[in-house]
Coordinates of C-alpha atoms in Angstrom, one line a residue:
X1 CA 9.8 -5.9 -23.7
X2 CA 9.0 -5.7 -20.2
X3 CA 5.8 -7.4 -19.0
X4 CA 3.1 -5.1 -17.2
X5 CA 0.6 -6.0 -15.1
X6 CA -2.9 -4.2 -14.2
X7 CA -4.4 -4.8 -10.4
X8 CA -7.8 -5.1 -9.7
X9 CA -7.8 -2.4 -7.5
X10 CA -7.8 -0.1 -10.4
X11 CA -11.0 -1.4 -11.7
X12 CA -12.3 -3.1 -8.5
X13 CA -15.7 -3.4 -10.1
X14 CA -15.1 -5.6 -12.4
X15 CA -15.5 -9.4 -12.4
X16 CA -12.5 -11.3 -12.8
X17 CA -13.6 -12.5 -16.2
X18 CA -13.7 -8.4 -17.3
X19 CA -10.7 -7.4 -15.5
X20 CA -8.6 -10.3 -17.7
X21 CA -10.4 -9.0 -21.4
X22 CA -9.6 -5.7 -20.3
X23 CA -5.9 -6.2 -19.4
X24 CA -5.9 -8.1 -23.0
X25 CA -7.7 -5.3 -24.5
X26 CA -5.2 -3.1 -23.1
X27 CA -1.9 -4.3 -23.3
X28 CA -1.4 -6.1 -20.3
X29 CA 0.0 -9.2 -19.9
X30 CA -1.4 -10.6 -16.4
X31 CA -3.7 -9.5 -13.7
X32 CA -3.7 -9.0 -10.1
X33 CA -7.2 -9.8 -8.2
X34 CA -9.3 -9.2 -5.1
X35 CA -9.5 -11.6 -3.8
X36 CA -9.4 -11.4 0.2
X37 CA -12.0 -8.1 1.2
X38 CA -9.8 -5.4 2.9
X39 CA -12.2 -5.3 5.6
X40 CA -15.2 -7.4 7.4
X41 CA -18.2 -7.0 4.2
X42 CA -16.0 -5.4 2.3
X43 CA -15.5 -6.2 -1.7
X44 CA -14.2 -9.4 -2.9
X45 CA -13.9 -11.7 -5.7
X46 CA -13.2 -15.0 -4.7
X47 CA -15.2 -17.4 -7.4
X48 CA -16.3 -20.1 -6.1
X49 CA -15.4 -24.3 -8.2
X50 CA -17.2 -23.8 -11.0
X51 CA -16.3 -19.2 -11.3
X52 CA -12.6 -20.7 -10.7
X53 CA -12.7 -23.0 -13.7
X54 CA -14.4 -20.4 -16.2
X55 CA -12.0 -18.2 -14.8
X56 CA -9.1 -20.1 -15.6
X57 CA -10.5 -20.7 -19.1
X58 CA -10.6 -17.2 -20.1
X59 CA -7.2 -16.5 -18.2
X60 CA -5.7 -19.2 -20.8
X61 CA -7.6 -18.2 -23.6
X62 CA -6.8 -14.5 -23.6
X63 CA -2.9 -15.5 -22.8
X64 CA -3.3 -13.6 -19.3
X65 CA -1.5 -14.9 -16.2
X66 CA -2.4 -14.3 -12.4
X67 CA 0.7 -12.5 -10.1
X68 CA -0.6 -12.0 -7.2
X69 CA -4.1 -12.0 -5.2
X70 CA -5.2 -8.7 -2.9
X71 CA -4.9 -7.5 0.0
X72 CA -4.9 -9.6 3.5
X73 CA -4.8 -7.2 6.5
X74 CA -2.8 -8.9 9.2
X75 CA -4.2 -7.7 12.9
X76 CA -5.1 -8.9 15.4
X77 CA -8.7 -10.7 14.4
X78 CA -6.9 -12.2 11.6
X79 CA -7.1 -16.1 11.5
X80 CA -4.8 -17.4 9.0
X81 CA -6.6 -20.2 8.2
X82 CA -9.9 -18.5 7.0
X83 CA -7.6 -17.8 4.1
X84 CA -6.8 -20.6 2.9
X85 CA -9.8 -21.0 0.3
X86 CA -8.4 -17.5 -1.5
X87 CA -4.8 -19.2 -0.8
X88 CA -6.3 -22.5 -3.4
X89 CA -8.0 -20.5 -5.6
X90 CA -4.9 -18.5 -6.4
X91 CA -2.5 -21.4 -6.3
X92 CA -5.0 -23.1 -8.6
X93 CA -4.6 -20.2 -11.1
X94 CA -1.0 -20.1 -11.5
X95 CA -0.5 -17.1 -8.8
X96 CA 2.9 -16.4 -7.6
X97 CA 2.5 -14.2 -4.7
X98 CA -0.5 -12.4 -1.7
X99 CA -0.4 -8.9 -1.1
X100 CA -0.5 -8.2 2.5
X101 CA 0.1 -4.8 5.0
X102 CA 0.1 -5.0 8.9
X103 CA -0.7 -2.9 11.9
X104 CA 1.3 -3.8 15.0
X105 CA 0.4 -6.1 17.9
X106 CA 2.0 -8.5 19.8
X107 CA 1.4 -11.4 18.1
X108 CA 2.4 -10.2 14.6
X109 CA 5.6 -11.9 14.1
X110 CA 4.0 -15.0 14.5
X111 CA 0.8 -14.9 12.8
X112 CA 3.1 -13.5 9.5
X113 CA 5.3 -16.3 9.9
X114 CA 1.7 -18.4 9.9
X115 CA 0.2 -16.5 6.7
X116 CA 3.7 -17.3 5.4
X117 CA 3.6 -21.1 5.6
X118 CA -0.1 -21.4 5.0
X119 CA 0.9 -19.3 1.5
X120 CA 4.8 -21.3 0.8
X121 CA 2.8 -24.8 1.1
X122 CA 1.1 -23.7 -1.8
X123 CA 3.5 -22.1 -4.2
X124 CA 3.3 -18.4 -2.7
X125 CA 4.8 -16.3 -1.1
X126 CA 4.2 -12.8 0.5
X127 CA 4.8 -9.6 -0.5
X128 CA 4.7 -6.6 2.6
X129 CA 3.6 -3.1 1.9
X130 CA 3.9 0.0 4.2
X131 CA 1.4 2.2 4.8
X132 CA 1.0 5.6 6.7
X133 CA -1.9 4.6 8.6
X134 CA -1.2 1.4 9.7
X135 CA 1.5 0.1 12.4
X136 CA 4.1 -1.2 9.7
X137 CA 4.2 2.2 7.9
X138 CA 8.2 2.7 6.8
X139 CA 9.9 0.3 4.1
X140 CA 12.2 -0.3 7.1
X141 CA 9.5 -1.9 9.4
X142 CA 8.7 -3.9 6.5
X143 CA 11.8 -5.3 6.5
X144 CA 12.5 -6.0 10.2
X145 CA 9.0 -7.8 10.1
X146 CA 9.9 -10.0 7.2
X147 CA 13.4 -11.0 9.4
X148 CA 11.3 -11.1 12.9
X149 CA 8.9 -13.9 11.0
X150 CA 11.8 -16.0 9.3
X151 CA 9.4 -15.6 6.3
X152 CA 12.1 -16.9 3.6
X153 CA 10.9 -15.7 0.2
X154 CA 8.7 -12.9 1.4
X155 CA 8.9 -9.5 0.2
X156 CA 8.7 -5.8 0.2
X157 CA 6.3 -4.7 -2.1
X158 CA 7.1 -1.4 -3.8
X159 CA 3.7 0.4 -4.0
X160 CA 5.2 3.8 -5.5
X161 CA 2.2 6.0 -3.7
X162 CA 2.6 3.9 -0.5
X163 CA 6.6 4.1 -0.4
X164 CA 7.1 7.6 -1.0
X165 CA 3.9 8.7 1.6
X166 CA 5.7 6.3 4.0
X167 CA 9.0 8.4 3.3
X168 CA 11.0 6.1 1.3
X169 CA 13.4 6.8 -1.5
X170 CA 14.7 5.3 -4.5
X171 CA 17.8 4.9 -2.6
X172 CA 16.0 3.1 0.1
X173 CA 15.1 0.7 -2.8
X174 CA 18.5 0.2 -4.3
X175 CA 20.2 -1.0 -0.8
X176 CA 17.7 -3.4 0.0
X177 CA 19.4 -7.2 0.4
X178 CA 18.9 -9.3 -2.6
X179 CA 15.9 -10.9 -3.4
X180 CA 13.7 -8.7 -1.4
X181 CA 11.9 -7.1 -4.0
X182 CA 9.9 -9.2 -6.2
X183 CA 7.0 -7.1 -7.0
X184 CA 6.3 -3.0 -7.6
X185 CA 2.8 -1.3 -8.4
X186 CA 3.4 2.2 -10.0
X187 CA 1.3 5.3 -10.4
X188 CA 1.6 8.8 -9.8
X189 CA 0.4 11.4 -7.6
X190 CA 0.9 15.0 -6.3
X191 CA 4.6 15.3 -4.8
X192 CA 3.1 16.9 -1.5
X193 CA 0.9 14.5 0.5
X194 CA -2.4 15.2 2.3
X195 CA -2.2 16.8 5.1
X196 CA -4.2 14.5 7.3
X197 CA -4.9 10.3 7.5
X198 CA -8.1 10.6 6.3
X199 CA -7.1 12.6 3.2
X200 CA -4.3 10.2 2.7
X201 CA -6.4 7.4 2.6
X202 CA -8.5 8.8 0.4
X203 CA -6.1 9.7 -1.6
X204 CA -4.8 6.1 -1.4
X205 CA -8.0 4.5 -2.6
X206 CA -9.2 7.3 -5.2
X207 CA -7.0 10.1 -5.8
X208 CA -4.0 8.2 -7.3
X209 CA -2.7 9.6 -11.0
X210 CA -1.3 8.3 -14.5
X211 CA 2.5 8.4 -14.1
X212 CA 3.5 11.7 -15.4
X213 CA 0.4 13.6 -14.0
X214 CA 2.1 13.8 -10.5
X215 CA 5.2 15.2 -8.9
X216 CA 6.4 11.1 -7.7
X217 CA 10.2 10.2 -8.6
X218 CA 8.9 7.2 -10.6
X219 CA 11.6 7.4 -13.3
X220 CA 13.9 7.3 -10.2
X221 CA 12.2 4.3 -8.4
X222 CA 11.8 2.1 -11.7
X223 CA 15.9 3.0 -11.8
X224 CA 16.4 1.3 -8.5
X225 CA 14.3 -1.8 -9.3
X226 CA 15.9 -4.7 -9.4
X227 CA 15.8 -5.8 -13.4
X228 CA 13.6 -9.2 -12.5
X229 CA 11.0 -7.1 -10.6
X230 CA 7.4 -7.5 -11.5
X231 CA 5.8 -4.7 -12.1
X232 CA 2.5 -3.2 -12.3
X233 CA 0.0 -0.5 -12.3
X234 CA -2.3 0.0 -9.0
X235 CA -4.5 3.3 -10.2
X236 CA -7.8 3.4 -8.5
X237 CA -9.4 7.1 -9.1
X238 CA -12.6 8.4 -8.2
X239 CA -12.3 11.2 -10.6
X240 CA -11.1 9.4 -14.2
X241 CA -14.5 8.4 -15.8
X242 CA -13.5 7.2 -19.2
X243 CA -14.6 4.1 -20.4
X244 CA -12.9 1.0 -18.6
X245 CA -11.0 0.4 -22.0
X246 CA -10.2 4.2 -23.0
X247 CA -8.9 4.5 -19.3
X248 CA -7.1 1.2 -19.4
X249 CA -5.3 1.8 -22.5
X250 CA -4.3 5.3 -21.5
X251 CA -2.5 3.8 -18.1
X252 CA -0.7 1.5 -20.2
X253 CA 0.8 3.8 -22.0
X254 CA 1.8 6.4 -19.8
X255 CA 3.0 3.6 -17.7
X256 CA 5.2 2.1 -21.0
X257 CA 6.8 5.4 -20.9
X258 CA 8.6 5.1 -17.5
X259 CA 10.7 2.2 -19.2
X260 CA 14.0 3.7 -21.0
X261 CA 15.3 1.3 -23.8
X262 CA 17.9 -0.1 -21.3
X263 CA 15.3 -1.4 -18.2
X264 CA 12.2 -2.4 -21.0

């Protein structure tokens, strides 16, 4: 059976330490974290020695593995190198890969291929997600950045809401070069999109659904995945208010059900 992940984004309020019991709990077999604030005071996680080794206790304990560590901004305040304690702490948890989007400026090539070798020096590697309202916002941009960097093992990250508000396709997915997709993050959401950024953003970090509540081709873009890809389930919502576990265990399941007997 297919492994599944849960990111912390979908229950960004819970510790580290909670977020791995639930995904247990729930079915889950790793974890994505926050561990890099999307903005300057915004939420983060990032334990500090002795939160990294409790951490890593429960991790192995509940059998739970760490993909990948959330979400690096790259603009133009960004200093690579003020990363590199959320870097450790993943690499020192058995993380694979950083989430990271972009706006555009003129340094961007380089300071990507900089994030990129600060992350490969440490057993990571990037994965690049577009979105609408920032400067890399088409799955094409995404790639021409990864090329423009030389960033050798980086990625496009398939965020289903982000890919399909950014206009891509399941087509789009299944002619990408090889090895560009490592990771995907599914859930659901109305076919038409808001009609302005704001409401897309919104709608980004509240208003996603459980696949099979929206109108997205995600039987379609799970199709077009490669059959290594890593998948799973970004759902923050400001409107689901079940219990963390009754909630957790319901996106497990009617994320299971995307997975046909010949791709689980």
């Amino acid at each position: 059976m297919r492994s599944l992940g849960l990111g912390h984004f979908t229950f960004l309020d819970l510790p580290p330490v909670d977020l791995v019991r639930l995904a247990r709990g729930s079915g889950f077999d790793f974890v994505g974290l926050r561990f890099n604030p999307v903005a300057a005071g915004g939420l983060t996680w990032l334990p500090d020695d002795a939160g990294l080794r409790e951490l890593a206790r429960v991790m192995e304990g509940e059998g739970v593995g760490l993909h990948d560590i959330e979400t690096i901004v790259i603009d133009a305040a960004l200093d690579p190198d003020a990363l590199i304690p959320a870097l450790e702490a993943a690499a020192r948890l058995g993380g694979k890969r950083v989430n990271v989007c972009a706006d555009v400026f003129p340094a961007l090539a380089e300071t990507f291929a900089q994030l990129h070798a600060l992350a490969r020096d440490r057993g990571l590697a990037l994965d690049l997600e577009c979105m609408a309202w920032r400067g890399i916002d088409t799955p094409r941009a995404c790639l021409d950045l990864i090329d423009a960097a030389g960033a050798e093992g980086a990625g496009y990250l398939v965020d289903a809401l982000h890919h399909f508000r950014c206009g891509g396709t399941p087509a789009d997915i299944a002619a990408m070069p090889p090895g560009r997709i490592v990771s995907a993050q599914l859930c659901d959401a109305p076919t038409k999109a808001p009609p302005s950024a704001d409401a897309r953003l919104a709608e980004a970090r509240g208003g996603r659904l459980l696949p099979g509540e929206g109108g997205l081709d995600l039987a379609g873009l799970v199709r077009a995945l490669p059959g290594d890809t890593v998948i799973s389930v970004e759902l923050p919502s400001t409107t689901d208010t079940r219990p963390p576990a009754e909630r957790a265990r319901a996106i497990h399941d009617a994320t299971r059900s995307l997975f046909t007997p010949d791709i689980a």
